[in-house]
PDB file of C-alpha atoms and ligand atoms in Angstrom:
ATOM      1  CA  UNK A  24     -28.009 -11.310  23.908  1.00 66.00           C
ATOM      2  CA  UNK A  25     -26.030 -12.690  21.179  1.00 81.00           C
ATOM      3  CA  UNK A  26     -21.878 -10.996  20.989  1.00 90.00           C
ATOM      4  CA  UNK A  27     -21.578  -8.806  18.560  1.00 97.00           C
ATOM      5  CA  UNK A  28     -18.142  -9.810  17.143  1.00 98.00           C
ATOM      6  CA  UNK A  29     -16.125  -7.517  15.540  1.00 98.00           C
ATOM      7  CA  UNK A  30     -14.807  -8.370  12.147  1.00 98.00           C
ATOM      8  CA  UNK A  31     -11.456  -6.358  12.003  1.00 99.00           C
ATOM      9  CA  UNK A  32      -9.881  -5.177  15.387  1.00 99.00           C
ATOM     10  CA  UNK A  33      -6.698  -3.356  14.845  1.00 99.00           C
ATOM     11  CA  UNK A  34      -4.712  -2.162  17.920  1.00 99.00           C
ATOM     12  CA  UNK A  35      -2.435   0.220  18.263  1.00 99.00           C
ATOM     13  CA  UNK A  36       0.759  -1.385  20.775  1.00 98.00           C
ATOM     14  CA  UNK A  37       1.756   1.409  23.033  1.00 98.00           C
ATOM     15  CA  UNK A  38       3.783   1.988  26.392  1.00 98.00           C
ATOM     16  CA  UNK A  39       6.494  -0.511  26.444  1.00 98.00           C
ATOM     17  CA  UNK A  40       8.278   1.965  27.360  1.00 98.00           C
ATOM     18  CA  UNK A  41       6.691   3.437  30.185  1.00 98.00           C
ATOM     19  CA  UNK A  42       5.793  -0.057  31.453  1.00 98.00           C
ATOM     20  CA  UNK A  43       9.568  -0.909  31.227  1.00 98.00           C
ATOM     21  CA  UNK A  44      10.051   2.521  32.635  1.00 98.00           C
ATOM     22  CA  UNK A  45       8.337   1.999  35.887  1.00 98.00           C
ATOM     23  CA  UNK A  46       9.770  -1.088  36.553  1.00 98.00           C
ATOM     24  CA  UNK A  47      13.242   0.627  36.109  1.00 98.00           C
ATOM     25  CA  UNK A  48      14.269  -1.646  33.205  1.00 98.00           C
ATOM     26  CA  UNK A  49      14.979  -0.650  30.122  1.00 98.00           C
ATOM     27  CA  UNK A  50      12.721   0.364  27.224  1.00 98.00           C
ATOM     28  CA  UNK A  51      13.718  -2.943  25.396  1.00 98.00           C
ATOM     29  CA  UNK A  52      12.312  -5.209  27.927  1.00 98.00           C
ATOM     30  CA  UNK A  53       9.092  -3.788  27.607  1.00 98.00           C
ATOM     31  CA  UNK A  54       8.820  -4.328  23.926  1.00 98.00           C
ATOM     32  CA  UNK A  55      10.281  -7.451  24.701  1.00 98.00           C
ATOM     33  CA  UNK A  56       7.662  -8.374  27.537  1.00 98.00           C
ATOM     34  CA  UNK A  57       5.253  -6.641  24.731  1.00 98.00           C
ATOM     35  CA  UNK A  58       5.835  -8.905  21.658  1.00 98.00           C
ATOM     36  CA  UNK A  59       5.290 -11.691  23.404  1.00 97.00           C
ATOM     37  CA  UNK A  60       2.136 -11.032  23.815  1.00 98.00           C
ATOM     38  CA  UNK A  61       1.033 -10.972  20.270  1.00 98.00           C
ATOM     39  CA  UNK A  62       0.669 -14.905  19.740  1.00 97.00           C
ATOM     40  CA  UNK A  63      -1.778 -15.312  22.974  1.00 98.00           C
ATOM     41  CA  UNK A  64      -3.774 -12.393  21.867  1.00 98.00           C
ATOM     42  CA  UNK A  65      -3.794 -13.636  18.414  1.00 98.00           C
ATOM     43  CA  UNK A  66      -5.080 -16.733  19.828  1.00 98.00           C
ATOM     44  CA  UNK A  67      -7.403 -15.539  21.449  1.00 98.00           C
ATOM     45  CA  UNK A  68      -9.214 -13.382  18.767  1.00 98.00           C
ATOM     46  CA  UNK A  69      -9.012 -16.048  16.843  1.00 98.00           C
ATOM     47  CA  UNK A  70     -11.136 -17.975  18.890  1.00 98.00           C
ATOM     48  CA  UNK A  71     -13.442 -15.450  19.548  1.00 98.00           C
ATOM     49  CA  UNK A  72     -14.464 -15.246  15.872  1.00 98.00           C
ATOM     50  CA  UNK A  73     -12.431 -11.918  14.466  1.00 98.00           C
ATOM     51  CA  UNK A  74     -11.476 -12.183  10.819  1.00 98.00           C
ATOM     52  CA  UNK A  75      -9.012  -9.730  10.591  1.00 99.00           C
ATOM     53  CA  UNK A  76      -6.088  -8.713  13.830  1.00 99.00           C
ATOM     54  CA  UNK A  77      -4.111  -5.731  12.820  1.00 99.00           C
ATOM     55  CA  UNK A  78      -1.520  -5.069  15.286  1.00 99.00           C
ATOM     56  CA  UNK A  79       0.717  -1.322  15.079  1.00 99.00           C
ATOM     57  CA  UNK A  80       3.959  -2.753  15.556  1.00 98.00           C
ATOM     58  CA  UNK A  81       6.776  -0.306  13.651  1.00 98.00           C
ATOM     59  CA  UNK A  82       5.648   3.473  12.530  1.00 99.00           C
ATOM     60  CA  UNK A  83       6.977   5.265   9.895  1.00 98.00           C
ATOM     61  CA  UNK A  84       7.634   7.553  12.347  1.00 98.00           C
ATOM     62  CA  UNK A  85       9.776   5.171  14.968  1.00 98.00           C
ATOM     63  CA  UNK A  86      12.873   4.946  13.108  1.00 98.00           C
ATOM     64  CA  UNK A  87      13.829   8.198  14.785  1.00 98.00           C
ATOM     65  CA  UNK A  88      14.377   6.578  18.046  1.00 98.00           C
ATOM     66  CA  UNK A  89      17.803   5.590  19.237  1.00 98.00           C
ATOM     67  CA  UNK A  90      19.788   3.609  16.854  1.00 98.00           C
ATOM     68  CA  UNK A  91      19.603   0.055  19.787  1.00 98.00           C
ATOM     69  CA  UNK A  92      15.889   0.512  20.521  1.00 98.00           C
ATOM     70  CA  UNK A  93      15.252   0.832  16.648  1.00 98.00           C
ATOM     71  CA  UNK A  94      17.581  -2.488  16.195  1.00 98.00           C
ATOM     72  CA  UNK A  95      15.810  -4.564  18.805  1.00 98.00           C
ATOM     73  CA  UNK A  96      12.752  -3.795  17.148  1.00 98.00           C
ATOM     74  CA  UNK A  97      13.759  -4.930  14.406  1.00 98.00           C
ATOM     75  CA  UNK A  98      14.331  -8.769  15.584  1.00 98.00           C
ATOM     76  CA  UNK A  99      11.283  -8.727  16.604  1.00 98.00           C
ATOM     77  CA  UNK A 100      10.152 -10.675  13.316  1.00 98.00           C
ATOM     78  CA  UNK A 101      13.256 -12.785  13.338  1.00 98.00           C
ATOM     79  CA  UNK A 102      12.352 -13.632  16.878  1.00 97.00           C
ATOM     80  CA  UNK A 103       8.497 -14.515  15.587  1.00 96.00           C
ATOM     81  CA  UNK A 104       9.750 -16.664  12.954  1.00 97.00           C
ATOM     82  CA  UNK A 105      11.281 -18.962  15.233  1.00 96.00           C
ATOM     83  CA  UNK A 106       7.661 -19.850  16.195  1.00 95.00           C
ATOM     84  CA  UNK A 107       6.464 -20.092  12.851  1.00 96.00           C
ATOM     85  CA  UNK A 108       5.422 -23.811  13.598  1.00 97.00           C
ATOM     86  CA  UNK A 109       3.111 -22.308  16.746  1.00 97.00           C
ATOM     87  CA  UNK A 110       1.757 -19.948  13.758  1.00 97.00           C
ATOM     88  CA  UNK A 111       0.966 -22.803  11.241  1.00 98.00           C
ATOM     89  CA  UNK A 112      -0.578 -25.047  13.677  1.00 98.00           C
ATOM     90  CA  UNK A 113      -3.298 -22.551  15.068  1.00 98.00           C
ATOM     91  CA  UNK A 114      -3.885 -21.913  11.425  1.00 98.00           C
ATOM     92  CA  UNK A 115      -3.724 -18.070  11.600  1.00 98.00           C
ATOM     93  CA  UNK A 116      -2.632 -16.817   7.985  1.00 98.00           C
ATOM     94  CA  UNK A 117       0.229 -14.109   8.567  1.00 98.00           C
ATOM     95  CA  UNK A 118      -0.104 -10.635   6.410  1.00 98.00           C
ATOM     96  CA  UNK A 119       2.605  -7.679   6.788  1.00 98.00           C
ATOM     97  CA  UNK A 120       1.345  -4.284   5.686  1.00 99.00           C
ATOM     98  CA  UNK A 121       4.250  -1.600   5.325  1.00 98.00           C
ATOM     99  CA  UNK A 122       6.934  -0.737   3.576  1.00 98.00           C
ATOM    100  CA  UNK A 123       9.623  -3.293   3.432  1.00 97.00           C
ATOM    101  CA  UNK A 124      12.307  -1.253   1.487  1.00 98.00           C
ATOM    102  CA  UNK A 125      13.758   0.117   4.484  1.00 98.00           C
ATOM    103  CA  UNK A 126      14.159  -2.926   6.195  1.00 98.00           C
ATOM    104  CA  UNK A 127      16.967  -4.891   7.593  1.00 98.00           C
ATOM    105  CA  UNK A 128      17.285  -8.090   5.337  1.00 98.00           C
ATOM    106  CA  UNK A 129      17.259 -10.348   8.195  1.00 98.00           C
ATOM    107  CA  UNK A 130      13.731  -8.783   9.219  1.00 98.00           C
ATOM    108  CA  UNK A 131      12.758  -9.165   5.634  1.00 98.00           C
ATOM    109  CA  UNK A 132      13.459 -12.634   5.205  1.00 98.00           C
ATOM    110  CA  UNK A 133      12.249 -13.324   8.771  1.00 98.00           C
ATOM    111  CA  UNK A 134       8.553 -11.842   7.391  1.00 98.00           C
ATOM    112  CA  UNK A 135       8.596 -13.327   4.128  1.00 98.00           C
ATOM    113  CA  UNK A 136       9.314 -16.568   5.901  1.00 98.00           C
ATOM    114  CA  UNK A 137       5.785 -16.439   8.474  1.00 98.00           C
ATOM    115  CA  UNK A 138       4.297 -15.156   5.579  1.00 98.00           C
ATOM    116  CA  UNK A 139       4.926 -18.121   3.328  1.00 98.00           C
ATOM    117  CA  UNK A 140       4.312 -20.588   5.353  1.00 98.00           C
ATOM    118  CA  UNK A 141       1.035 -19.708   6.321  1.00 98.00           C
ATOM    119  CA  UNK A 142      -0.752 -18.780   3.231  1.00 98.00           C
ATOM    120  CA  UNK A 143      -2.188 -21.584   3.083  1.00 98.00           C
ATOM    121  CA  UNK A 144      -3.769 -21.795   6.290  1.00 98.00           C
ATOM    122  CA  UNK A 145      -7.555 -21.093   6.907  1.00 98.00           C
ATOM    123  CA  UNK A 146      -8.056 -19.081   9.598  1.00 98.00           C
ATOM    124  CA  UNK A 147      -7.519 -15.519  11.055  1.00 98.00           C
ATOM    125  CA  UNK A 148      -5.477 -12.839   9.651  1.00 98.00           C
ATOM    126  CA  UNK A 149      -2.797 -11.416  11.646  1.00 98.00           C
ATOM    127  CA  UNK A 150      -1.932  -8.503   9.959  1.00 98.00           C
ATOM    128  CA  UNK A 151       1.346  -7.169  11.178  1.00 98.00           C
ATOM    129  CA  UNK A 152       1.675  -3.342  10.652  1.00 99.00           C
ATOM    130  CA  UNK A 153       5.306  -3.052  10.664  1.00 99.00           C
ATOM    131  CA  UNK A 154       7.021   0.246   9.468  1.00 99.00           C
ATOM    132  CA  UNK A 155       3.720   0.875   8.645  1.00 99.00           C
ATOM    133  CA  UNK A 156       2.536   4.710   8.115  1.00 98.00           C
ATOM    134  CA  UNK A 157      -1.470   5.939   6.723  1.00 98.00           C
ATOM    135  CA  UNK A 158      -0.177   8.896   5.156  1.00 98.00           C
ATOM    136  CA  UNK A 159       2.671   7.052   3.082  1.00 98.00           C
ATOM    137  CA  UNK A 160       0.233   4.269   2.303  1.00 98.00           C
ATOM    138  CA  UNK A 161      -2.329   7.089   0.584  1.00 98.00           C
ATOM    139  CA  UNK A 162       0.186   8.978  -0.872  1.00 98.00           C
ATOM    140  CA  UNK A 163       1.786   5.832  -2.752  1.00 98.00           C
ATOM    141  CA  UNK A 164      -1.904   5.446  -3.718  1.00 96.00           C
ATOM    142  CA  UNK A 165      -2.561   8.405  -5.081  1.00 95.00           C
ATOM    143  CA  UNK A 166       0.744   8.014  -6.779  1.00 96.00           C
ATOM    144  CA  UNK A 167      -0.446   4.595  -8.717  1.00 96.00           C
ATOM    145  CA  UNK A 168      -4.004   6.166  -9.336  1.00 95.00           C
ATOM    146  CA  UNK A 169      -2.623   8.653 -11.155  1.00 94.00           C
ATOM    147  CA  UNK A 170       0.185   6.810 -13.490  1.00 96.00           C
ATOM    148  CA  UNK A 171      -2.842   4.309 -13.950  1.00 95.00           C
ATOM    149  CA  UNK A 172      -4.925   7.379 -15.027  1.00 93.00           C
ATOM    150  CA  UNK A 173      -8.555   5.788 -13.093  1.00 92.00           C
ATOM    151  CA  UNK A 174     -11.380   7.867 -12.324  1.00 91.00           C
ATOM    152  CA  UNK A 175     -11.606   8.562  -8.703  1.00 90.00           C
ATOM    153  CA  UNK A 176     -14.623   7.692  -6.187  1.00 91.00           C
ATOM    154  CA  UNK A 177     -15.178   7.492  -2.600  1.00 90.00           C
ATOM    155  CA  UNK A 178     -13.901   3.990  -3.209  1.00 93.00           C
ATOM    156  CA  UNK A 179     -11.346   3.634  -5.226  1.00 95.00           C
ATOM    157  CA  UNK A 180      -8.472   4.347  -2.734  1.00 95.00           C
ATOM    158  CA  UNK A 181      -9.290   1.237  -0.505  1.00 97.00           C
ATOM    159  CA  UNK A 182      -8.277  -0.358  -3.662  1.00 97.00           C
ATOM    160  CA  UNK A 183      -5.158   0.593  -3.074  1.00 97.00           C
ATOM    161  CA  UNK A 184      -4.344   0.462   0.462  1.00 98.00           C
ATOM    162  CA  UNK A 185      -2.502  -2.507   1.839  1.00 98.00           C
ATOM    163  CA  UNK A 186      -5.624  -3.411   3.440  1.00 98.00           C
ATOM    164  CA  UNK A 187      -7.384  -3.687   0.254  1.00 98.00           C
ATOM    165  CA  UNK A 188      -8.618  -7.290   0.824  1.00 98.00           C
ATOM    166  CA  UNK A 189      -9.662  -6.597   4.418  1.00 98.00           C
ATOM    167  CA  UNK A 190     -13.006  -5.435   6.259  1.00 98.00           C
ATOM    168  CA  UNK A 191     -13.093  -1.841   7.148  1.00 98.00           C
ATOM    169  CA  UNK A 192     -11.896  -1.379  11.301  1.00 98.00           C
ATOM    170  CA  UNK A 193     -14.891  -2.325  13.247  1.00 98.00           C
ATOM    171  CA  UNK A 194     -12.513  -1.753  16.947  1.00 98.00           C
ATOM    172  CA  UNK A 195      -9.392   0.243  16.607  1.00 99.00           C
ATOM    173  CA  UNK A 196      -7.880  -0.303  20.505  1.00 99.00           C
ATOM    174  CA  UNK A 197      -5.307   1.532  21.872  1.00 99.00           C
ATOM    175  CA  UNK A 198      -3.636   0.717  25.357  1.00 99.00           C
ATOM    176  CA  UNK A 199      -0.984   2.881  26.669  1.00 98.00           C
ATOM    177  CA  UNK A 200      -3.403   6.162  27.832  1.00 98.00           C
ATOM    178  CA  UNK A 201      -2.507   8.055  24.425  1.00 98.00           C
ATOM    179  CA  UNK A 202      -5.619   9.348  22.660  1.00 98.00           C
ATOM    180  CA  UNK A 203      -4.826   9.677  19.317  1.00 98.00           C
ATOM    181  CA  UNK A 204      -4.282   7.714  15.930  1.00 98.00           C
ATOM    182  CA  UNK A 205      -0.336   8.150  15.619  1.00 98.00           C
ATOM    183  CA  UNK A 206      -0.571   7.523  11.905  1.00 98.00           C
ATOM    184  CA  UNK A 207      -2.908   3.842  11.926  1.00 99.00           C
ATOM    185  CA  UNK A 208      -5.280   3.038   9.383  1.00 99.00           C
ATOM    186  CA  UNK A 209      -6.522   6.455   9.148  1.00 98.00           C
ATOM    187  CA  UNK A 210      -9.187   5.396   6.187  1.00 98.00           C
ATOM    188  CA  UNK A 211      -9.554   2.181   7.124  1.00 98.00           C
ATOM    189  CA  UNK A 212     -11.032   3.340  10.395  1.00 98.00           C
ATOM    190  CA  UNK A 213     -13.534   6.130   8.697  1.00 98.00           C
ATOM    191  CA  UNK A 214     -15.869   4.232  10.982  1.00 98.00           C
ATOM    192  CA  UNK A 215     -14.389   2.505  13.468  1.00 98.00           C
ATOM    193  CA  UNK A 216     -15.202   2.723  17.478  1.00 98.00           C
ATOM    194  CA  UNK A 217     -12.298   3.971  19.002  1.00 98.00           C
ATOM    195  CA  UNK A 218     -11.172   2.447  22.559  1.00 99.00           C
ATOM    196  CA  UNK A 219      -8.614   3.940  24.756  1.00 98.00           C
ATOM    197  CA  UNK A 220      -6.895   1.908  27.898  1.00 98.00           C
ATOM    198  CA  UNK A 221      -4.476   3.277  30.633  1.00 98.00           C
ATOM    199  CA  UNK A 222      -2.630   0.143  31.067  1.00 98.00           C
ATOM    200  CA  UNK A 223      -0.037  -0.589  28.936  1.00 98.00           C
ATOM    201  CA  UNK A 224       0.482  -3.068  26.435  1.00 98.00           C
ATOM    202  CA  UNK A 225       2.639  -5.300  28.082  1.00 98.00           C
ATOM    203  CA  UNK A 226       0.114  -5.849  30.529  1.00 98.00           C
ATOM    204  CA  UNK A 227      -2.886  -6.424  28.166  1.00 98.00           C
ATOM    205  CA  UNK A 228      -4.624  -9.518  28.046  1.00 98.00           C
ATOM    206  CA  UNK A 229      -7.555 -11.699  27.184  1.00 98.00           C
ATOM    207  CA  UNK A 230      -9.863  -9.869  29.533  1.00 98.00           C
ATOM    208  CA  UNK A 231      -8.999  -6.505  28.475  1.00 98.00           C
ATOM    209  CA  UNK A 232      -9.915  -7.278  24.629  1.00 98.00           C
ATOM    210  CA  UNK A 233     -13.252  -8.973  26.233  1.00 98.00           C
ATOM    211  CA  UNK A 234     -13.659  -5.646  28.169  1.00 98.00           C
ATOM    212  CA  UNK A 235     -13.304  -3.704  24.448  1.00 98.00           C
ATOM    213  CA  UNK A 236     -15.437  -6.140  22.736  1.00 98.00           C
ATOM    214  CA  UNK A 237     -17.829  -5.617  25.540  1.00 98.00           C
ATOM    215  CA  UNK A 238     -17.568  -1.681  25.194  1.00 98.00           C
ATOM    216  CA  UNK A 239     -18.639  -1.683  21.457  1.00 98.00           C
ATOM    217  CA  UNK A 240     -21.322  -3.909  21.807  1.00 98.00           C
ATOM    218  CA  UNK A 241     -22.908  -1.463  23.450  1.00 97.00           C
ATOM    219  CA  UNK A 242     -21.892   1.016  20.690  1.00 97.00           C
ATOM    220  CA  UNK A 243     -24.639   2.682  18.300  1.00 95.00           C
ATOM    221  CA  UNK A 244     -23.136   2.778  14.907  1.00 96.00           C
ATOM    222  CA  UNK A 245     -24.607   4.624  12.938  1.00 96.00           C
ATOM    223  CA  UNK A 246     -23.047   5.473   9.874  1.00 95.00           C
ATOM    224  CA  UNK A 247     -24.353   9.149   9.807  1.00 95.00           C
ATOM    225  CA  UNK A 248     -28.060   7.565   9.659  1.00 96.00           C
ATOM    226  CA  UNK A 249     -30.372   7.351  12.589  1.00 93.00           C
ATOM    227  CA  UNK A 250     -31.044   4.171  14.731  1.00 82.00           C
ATOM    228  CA  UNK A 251     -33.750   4.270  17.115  1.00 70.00           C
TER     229      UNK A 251
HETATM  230  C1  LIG B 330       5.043   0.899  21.619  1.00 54.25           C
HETATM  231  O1  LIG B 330       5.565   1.256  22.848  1.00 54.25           O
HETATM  232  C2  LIG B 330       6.006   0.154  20.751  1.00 54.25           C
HETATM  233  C3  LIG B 330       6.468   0.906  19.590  1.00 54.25           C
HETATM  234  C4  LIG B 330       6.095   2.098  19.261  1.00 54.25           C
HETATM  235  C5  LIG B 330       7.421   0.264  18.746  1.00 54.25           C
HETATM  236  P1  LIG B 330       6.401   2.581  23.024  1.00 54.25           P
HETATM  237  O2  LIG B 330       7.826   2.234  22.817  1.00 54.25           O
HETATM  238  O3  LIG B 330       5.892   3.679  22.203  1.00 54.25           O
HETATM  239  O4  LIG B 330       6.154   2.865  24.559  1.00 54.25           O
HETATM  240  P2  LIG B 330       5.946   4.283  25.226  1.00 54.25           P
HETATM  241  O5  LIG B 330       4.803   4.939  24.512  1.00 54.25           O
HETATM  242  O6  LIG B 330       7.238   5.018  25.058  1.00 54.25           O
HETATM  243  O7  LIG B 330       5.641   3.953  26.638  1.00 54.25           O
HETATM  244  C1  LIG B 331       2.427   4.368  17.778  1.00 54.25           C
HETATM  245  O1  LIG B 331       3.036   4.549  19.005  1.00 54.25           O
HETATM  246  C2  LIG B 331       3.204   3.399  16.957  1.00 54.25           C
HETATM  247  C3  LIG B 331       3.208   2.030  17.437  1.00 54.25           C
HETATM  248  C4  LIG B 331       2.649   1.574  18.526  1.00 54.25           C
HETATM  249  C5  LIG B 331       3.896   1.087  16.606  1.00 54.25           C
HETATM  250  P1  LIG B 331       4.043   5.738  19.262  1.00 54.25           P
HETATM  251  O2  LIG B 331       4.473   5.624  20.673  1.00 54.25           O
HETATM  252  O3  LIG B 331       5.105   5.738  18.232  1.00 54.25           O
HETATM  253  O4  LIG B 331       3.115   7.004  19.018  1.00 54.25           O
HETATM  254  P2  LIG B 331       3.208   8.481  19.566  1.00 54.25           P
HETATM  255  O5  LIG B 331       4.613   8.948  19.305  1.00 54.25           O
HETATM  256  O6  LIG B 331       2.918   8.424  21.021  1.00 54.25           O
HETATM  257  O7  LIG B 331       2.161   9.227  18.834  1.00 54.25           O
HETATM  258 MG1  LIG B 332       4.483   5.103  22.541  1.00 54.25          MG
END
């Protein structure tokens, strides 16, 4: 039987910490060990036909960790945009949905850099969820419906959402044994099939996002209708 592909995975990057943890290292080298693993997975989706990757880097909420472990975090875009060229040449187009007011200028620039340079490219979005937050997404939705005075559907606010040009979550994954949303693309994923992993992030690789494609192949959505 033919894959069923999903159109938008979005996964949710959890336990660098307890990876890092059980190793006895610190907490930074597992997100370090843990952002590197966004370009091969990247790649890989790509290749397996997903339009959209949405990857839970920064919460709204993880600015109350310790002042270093918040800092490291965030060169983590500074430390992507040295392989902007890697970016441009596998022709994935580089989105950041967030809030970028409270943001380091050097992590600014660093995303407005990856995000230049590959607008023009062709083929899958990486959409980098980076002091990113569902509830202060909708609320500074509801805040622009409002001064823009609209009338109000079931629909209208997607419109508003950072993911407004995006396909609803088909796959929302989330490694790291947590089963919960933490805040990610609460509307966006009315729908979605959730996934939950044990291992951690660091440790995820091409077979484990086979494994999850896999999983909701076998899925019935239904979409509150029936489906023999
Ligand atoms: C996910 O790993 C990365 C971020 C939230 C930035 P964690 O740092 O949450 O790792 P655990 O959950 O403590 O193991
Ligand atoms: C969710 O992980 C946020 C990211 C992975 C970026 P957290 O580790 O912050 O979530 P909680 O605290 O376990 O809910
Ligand atoms: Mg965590």
């Amino acid at each position: 039987m033919e894959k069923n592909i999903p159109n938008h995975i979005a996964i949710i990057l959890d336990g660098n910490g307890r990876w890092a943890k059980e190793r006895g290292r610190a907490r930074i080298e597992g997100h370090t060990v843990g952002y590197k693993k966004i370009e091969p997975i990247s790649l890989y989706a790509q290749k397996l036909g997903v339009k959209v990757l949405s990857l839970y880097c920064f919460s709204t909420e993880n600015w109350n960790r310790p002042e270093l472990e918040v800092k490291f975090l965030m060169s983590v875009p500074v430390e992507m945009s040295k392989n902007i060229q890697r970016y441009i040449k596998n022709n994935i187009i580089v989105k950041v949905s967030g809030r970028s007011d409270r943001l380091p200028k050097r992590t600014k620039e660093a995303f407005q850099k990856i995000v230049d340079a590959t607008k023009d490219n062709t083929g899958m979005i990486l959409n980098i969820c980076f002091d990113y937050g569902s509830l202060y997404d909708i609320s500074q939705a509801i805040k622009r419906i409002k001064e823009e005075d609209i009338e109000i559907n079931e629909n209208t606010i997607y419109e508003y959402l950072y993911t407004k040009d995006f396909p609803k979550v088909d796959l929302l994954i989330r490694p790291g044994g947590e089963k919960r949303l933490s805040n990610y693309l609460l509307l966006e994923s009315a729908y979605a099939e959730l996934y939950f992993m044990d291992k951690y992030w660091p440790d995820f690789n091409e077979d484990d996002l086979d494994k999850a494609i896999e999983d909701y192949n076998h899925r019935n959505r239904r979409y509150g209708g029936i489906k023999e």
